[in-house]
mmCIF file of C-alpha atoms in Angstrom:
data_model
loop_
_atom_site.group_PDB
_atom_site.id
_atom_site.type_symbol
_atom_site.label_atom_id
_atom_site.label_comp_id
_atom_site.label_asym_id
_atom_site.label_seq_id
_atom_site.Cartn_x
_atom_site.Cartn_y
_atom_site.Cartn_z
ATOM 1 C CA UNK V 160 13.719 -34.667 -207.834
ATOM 2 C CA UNK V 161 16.232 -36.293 -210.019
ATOM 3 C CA UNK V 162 13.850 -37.056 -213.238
ATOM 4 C CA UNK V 163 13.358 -32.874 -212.625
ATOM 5 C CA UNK V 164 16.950 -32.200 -212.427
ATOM 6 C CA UNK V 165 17.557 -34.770 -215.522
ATOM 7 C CA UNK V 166 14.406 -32.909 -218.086
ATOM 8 C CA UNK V 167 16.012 -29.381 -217.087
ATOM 9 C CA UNK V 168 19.584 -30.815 -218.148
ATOM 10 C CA UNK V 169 18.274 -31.891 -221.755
ATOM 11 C CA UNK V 170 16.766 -28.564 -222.252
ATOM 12 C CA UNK V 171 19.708 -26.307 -221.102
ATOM 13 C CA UNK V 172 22.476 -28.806 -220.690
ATOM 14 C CA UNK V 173 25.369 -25.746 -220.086
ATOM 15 C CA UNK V 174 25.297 -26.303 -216.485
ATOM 16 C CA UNK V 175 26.009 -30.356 -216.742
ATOM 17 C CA UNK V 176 28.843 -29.610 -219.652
ATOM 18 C CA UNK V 177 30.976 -27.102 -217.506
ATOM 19 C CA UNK V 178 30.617 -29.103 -214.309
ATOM 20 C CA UNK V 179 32.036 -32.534 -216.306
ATOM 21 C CA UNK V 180 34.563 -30.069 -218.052
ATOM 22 C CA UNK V 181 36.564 -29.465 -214.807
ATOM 23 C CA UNK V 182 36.352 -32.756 -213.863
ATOM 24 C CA UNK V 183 37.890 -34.168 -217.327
ATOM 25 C CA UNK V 184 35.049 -36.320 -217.589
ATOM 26 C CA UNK V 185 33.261 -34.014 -221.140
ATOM 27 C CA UNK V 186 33.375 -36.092 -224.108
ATOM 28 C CA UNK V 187 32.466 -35.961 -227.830
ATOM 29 C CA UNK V 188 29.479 -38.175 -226.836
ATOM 30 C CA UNK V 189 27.700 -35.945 -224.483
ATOM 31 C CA UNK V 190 27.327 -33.184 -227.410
ATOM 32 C CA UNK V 191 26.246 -36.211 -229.930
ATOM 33 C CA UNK V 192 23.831 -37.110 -227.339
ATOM 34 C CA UNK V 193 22.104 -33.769 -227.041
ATOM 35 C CA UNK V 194 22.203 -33.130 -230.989
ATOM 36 C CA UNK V 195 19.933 -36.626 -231.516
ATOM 37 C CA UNK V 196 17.730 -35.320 -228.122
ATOM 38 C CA UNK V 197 16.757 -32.198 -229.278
ATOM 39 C CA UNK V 198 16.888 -32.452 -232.952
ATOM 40 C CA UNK V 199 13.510 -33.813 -233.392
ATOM 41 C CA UNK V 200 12.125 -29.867 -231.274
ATOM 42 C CA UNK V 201 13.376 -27.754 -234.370
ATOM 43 C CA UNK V 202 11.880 -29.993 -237.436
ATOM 44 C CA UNK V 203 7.854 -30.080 -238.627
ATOM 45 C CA UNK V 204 6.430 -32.218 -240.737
ATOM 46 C CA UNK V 205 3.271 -31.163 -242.743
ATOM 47 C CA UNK V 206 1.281 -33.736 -244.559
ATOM 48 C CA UNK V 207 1.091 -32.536 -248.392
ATOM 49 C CA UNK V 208 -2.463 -32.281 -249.445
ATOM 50 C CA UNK V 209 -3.340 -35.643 -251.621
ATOM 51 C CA UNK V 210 -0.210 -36.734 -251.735
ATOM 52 C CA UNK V 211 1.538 -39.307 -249.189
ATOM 53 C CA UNK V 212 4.821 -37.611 -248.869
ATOM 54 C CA UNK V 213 4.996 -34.774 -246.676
ATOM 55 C CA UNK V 214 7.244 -31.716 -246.405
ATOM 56 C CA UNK V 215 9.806 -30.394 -243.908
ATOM 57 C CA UNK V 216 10.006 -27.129 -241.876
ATOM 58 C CA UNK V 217 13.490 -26.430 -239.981
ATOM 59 C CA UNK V 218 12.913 -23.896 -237.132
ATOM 60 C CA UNK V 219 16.257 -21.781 -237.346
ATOM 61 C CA UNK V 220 15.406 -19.294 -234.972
ATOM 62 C CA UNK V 221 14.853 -21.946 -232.041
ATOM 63 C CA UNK V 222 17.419 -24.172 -232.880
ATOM 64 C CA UNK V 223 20.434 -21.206 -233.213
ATOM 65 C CA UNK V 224 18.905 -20.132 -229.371
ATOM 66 C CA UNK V 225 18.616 -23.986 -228.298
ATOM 67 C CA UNK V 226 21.767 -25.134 -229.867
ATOM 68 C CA UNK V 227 24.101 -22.523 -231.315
ATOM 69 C CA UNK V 228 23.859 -20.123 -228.562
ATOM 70 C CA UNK V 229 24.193 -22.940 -226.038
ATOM 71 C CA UNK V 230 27.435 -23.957 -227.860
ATOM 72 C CA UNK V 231 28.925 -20.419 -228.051
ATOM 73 C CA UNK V 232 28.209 -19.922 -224.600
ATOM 74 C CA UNK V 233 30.356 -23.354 -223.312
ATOM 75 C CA UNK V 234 33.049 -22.410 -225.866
ATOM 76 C CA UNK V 235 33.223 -18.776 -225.331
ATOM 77 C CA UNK V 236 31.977 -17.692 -221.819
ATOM 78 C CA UNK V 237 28.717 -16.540 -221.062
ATOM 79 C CA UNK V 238 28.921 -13.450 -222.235
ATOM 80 C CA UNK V 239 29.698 -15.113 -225.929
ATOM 81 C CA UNK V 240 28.832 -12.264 -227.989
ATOM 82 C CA UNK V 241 31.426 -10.016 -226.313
ATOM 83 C CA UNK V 242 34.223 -12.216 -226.885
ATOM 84 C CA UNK V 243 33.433 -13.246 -230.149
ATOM 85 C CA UNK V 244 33.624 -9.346 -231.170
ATOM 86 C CA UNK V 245 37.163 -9.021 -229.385
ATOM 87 C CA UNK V 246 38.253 -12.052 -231.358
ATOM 88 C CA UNK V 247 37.109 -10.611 -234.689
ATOM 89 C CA UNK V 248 38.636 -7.268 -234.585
ATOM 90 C CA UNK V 249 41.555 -8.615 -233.475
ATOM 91 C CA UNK V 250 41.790 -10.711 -236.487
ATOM 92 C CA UNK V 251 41.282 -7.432 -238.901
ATOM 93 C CA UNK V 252 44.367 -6.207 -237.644
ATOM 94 C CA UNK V 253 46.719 -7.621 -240.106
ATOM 95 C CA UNK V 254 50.494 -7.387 -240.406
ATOM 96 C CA UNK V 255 50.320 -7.527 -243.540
ATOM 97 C CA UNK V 256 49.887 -4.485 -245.736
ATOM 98 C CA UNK V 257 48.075 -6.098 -248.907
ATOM 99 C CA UNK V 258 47.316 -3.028 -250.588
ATOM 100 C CA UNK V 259 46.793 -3.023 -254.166
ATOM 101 C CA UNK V 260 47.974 -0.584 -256.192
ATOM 102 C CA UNK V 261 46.217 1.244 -258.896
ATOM 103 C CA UNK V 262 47.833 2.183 -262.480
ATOM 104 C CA UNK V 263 50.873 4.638 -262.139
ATOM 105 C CA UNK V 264 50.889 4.473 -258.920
ATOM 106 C CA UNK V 265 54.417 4.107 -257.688
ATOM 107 C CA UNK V 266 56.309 0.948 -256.227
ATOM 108 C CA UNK V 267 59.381 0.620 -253.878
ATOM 109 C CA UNK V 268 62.022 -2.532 -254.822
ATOM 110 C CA UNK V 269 64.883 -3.430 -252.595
ATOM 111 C CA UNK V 270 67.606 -4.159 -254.423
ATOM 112 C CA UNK V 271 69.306 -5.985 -251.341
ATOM 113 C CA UNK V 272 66.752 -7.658 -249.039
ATOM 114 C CA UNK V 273 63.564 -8.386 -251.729
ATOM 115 C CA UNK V 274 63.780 -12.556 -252.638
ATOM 116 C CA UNK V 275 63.227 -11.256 -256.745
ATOM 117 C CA UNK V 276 62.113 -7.594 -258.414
ATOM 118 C CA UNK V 277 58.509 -8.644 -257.618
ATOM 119 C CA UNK V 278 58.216 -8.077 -254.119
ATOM 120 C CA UNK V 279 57.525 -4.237 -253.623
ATOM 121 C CA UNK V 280 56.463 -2.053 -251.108
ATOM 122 C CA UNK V 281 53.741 0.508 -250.949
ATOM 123 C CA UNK V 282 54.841 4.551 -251.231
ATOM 124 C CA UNK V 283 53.749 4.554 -247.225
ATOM 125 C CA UNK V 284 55.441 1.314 -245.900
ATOM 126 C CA UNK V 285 58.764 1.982 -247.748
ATOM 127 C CA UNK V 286 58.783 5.174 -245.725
ATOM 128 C CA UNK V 287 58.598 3.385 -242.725
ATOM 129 C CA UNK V 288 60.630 0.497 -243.576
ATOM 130 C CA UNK V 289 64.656 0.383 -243.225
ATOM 131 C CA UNK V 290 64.343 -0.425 -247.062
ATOM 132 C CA UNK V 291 64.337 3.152 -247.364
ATOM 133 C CA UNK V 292 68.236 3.566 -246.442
ATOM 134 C CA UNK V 293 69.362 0.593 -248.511
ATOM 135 C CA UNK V 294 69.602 0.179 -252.490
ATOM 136 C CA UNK V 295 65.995 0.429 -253.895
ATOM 137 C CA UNK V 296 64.575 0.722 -257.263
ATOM 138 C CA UNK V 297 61.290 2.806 -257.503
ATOM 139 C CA UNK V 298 59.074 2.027 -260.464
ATOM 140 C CA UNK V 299 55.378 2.359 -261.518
ATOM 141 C CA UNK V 300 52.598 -0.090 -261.025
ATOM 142 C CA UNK V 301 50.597 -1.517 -264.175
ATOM 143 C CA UNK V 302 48.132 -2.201 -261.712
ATOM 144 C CA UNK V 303 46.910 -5.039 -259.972
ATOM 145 C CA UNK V 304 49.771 -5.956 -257.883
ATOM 146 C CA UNK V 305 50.029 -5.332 -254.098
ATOM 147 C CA UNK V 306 52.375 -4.405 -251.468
ATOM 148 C CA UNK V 307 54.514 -7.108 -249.777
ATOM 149 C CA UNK V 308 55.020 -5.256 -246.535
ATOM 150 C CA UNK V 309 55.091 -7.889 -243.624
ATOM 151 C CA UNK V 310 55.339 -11.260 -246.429
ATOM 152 C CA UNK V 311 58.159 -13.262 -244.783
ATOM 153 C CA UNK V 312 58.527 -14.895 -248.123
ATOM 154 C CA UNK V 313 59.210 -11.504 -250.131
ATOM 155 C CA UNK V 314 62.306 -10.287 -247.875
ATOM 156 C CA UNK V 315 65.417 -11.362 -246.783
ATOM 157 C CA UNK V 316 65.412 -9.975 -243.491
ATOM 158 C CA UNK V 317 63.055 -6.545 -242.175
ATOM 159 C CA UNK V 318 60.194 -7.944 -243.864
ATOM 160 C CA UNK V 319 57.702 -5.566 -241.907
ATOM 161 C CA UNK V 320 57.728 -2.063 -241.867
ATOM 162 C CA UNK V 321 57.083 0.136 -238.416
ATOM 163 C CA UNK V 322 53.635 0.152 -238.476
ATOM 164 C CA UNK V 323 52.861 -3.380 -239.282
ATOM 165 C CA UNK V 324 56.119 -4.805 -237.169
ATOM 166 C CA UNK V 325 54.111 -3.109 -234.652
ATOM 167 C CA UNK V 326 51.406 -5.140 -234.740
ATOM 168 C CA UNK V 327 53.083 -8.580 -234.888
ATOM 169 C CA UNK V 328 53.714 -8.576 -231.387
ATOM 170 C CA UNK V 329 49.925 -7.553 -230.190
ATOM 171 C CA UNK V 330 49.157 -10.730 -232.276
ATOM 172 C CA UNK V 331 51.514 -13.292 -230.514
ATOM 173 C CA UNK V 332 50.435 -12.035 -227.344
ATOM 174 C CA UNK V 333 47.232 -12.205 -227.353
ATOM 175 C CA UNK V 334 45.165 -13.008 -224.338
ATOM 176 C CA UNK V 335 41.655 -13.763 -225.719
ATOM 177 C CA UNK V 336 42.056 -17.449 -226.728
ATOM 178 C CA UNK V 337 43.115 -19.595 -224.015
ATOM 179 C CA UNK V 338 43.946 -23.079 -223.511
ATOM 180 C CA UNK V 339 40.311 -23.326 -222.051
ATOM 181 C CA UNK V 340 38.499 -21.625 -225.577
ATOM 182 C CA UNK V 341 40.859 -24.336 -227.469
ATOM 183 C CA UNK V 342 39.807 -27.230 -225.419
ATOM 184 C CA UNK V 343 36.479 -26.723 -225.893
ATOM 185 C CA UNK V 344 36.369 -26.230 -229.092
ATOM 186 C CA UNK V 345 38.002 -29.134 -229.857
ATOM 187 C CA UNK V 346 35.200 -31.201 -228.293
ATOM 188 C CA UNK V 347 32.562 -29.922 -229.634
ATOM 189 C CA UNK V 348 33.738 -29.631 -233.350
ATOM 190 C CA UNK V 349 34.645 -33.893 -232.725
ATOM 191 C CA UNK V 350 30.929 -33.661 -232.085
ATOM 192 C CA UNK V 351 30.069 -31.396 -234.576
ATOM 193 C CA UNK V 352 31.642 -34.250 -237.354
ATOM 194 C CA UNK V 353 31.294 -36.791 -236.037
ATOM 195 C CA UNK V 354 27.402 -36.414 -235.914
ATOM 196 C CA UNK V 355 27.150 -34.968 -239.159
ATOM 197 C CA UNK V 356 29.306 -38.091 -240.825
ATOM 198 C CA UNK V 357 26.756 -40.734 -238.715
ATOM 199 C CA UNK V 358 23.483 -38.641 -240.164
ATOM 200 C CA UNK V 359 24.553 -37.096 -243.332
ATOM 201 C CA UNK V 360 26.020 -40.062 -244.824
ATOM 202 C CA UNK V 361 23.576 -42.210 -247.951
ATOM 203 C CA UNK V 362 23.040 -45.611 -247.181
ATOM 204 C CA UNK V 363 23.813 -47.988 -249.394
ATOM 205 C CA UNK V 364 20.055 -49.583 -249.389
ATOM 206 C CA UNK V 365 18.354 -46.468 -249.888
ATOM 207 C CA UNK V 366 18.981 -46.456 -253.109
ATOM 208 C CA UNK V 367 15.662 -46.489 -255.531
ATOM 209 C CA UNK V 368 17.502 -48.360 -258.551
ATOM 210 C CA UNK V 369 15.492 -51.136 -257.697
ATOM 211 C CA UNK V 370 12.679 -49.098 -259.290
ATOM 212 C CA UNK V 371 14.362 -48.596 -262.336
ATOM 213 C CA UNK V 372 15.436 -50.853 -265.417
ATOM 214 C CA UNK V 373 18.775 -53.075 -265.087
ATOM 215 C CA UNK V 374 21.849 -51.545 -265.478
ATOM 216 C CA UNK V 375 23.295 -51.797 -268.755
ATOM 217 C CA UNK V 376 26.901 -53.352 -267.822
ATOM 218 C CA UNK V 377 28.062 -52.499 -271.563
ATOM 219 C CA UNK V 378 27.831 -49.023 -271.198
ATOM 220 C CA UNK V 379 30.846 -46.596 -270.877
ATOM 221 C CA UNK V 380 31.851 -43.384 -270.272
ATOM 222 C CA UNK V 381 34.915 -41.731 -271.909
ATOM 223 C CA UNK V 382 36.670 -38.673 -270.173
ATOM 224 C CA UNK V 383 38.494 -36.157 -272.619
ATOM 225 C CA UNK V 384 41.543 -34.514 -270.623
ATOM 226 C CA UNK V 385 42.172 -30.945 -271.571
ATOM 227 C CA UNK V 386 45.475 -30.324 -270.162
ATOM 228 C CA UNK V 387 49.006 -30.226 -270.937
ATOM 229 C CA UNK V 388 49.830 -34.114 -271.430
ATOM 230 C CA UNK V 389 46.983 -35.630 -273.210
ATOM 231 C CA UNK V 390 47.462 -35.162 -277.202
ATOM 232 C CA UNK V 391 45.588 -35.548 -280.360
ATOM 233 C CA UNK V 392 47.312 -38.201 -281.050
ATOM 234 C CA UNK V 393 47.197 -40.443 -277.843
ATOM 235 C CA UNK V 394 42.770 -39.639 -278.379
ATOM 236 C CA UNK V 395 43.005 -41.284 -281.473
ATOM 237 C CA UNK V 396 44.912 -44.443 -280.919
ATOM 238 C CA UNK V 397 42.570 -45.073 -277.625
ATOM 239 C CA UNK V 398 39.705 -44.332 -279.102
ATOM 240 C CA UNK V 399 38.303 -47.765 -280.602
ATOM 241 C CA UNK V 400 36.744 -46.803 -283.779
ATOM 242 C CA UNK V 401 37.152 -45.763 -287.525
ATOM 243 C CA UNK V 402 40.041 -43.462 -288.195
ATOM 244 C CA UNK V 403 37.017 -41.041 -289.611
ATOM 245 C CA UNK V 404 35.540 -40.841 -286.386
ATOM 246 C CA UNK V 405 38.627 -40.238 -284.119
ATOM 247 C CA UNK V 406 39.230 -37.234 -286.592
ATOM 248 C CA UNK V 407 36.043 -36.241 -285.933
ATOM 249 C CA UNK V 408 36.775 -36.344 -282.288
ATOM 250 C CA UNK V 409 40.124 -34.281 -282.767
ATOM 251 C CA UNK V 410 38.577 -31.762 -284.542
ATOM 252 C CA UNK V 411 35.172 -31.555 -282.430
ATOM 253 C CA UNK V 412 37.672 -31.021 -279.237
ATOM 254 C CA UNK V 413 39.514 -28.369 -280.614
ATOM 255 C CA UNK V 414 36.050 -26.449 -282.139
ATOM 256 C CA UNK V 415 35.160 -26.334 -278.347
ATOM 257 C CA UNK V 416 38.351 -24.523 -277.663
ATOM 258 C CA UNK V 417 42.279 -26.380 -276.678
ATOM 259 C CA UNK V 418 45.210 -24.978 -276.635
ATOM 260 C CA UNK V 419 46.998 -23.690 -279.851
ATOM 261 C CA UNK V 420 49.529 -26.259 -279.769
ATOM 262 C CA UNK V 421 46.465 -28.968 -280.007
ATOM 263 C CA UNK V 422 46.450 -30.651 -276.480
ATOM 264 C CA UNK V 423 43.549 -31.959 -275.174
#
């Protein structure tokens, strides 16, 4: 009866996860331990026809039902797919307004609460907004910018106008992640990494070098810096070779395109 009760916990453990969760007894481990079980059920290997290395098939609809789903279901509830909907249109509610505006279209600036003249508000959220009562500047968009309606940063104080100060609140309050979702989550994702760094990672011995010629220990690799501190001048006194050839190298990196005031 047990070794029946132990082969139906590797192939839906669920049951054995939520009963060690409410006893505080669910660790990292036990998700490690069913990755390595049941990783070897979603992987074929097919011998390549003359040829002694053979190829690998990964069975992605099994393993997202045997493994994924499984997962969702511990962190989520059993009816995963439910809450996972709830919790994404949630998230698409945004208090911030974000809208980009197109050319001429026109742009609200409070003179007393915006941080500096770039932080504007949409035509609709300045209608809503108390910015509408205060000092403003209106102007026209070149385009490309975007409203800064609910951007903490942008105002001094009412940083959200009606509609999106509205929303703030729903946010905060929010019922569908609980301390539960959290604390699960945070057990399996140790899992998640922590089995991914112990399989993923290259060995230092399975290198094929070995297979190879001897590594040249004279040979070097120079590294050009295109930015704002390295200068013709610092390339050429580094560079250890005829003055010809570090003007060469000057004039080679600026063919391929530096900045007009010759930094590399």
């Amino acid at each position: 009866m047990f070794e029946i009760q132990k082969a139906e916990a590797m192939i839906n453990p669920l049951k054995e996860w939520r009963m060690k969760f409410e006893t505080n007894s669910l660790a990292s481990h036990d998700f490690v331990s069913f990755f390595h079980s049941s990783a070897s059920n979603f992987i074929q290997i097919e011998q390549k026809a003359n040829s002694d290395l053979g190829s690998y098939n990964f069975d992605e609809r099994n393993a997202k039902h045997g493994v994924i789903e499984l997962i969702e279901k511990f962190i989520c509830g059993d009816n995963s797919q439910s809450f996972l909907e709830r919790l994404k249109s949630r998230a698409s509610e945004a208090s911030v307004c974000g809208r980009v505006f197109k050319i001429g279209e026109p742009t609200y600036s409070c003179r007393e609460c915006s941080m500096d003249p770039t932080c504007v508000l949409c035509s609709s959220c300045f209608k809503k907004s108390s910015h509408r009562l205060h000092k403003y500047k209106m102007s026209t968009s070149g385009g490309g910018g975007c409203c800064d309606c609910g951007d903490s940063e942008a105002w001094k104080r009412d940083p959200s106008c009606e509609e999106h100060s509205a929303i703030i609140p729903e946010i905060l309050d929010s019922t569908i992640v609980t301390d539960k979702n959290d604390k699960c989550s945070e057990i399996v994702f140790k899992a998640i990494l922590n089995y991914c760094v112990k399989n993923l990672q290259i060995q230092s011995d399975s290198s094929l070098a070995e297979l190879g010629e001897s590594e040249d220990e004279d040979v070097y690799c120079t590294i050009l810096y295109n930015d704002e501190t390295h200068t013709f001048e610092q390339l050429e006194f580094h560079e250890p070779c005829r003055t010809r050839t570090k003007v060469l190298f000057s004039v080679k990196m600026e063919q391929c395109g530096t900045h007009p005031s010759k930094k590399v």
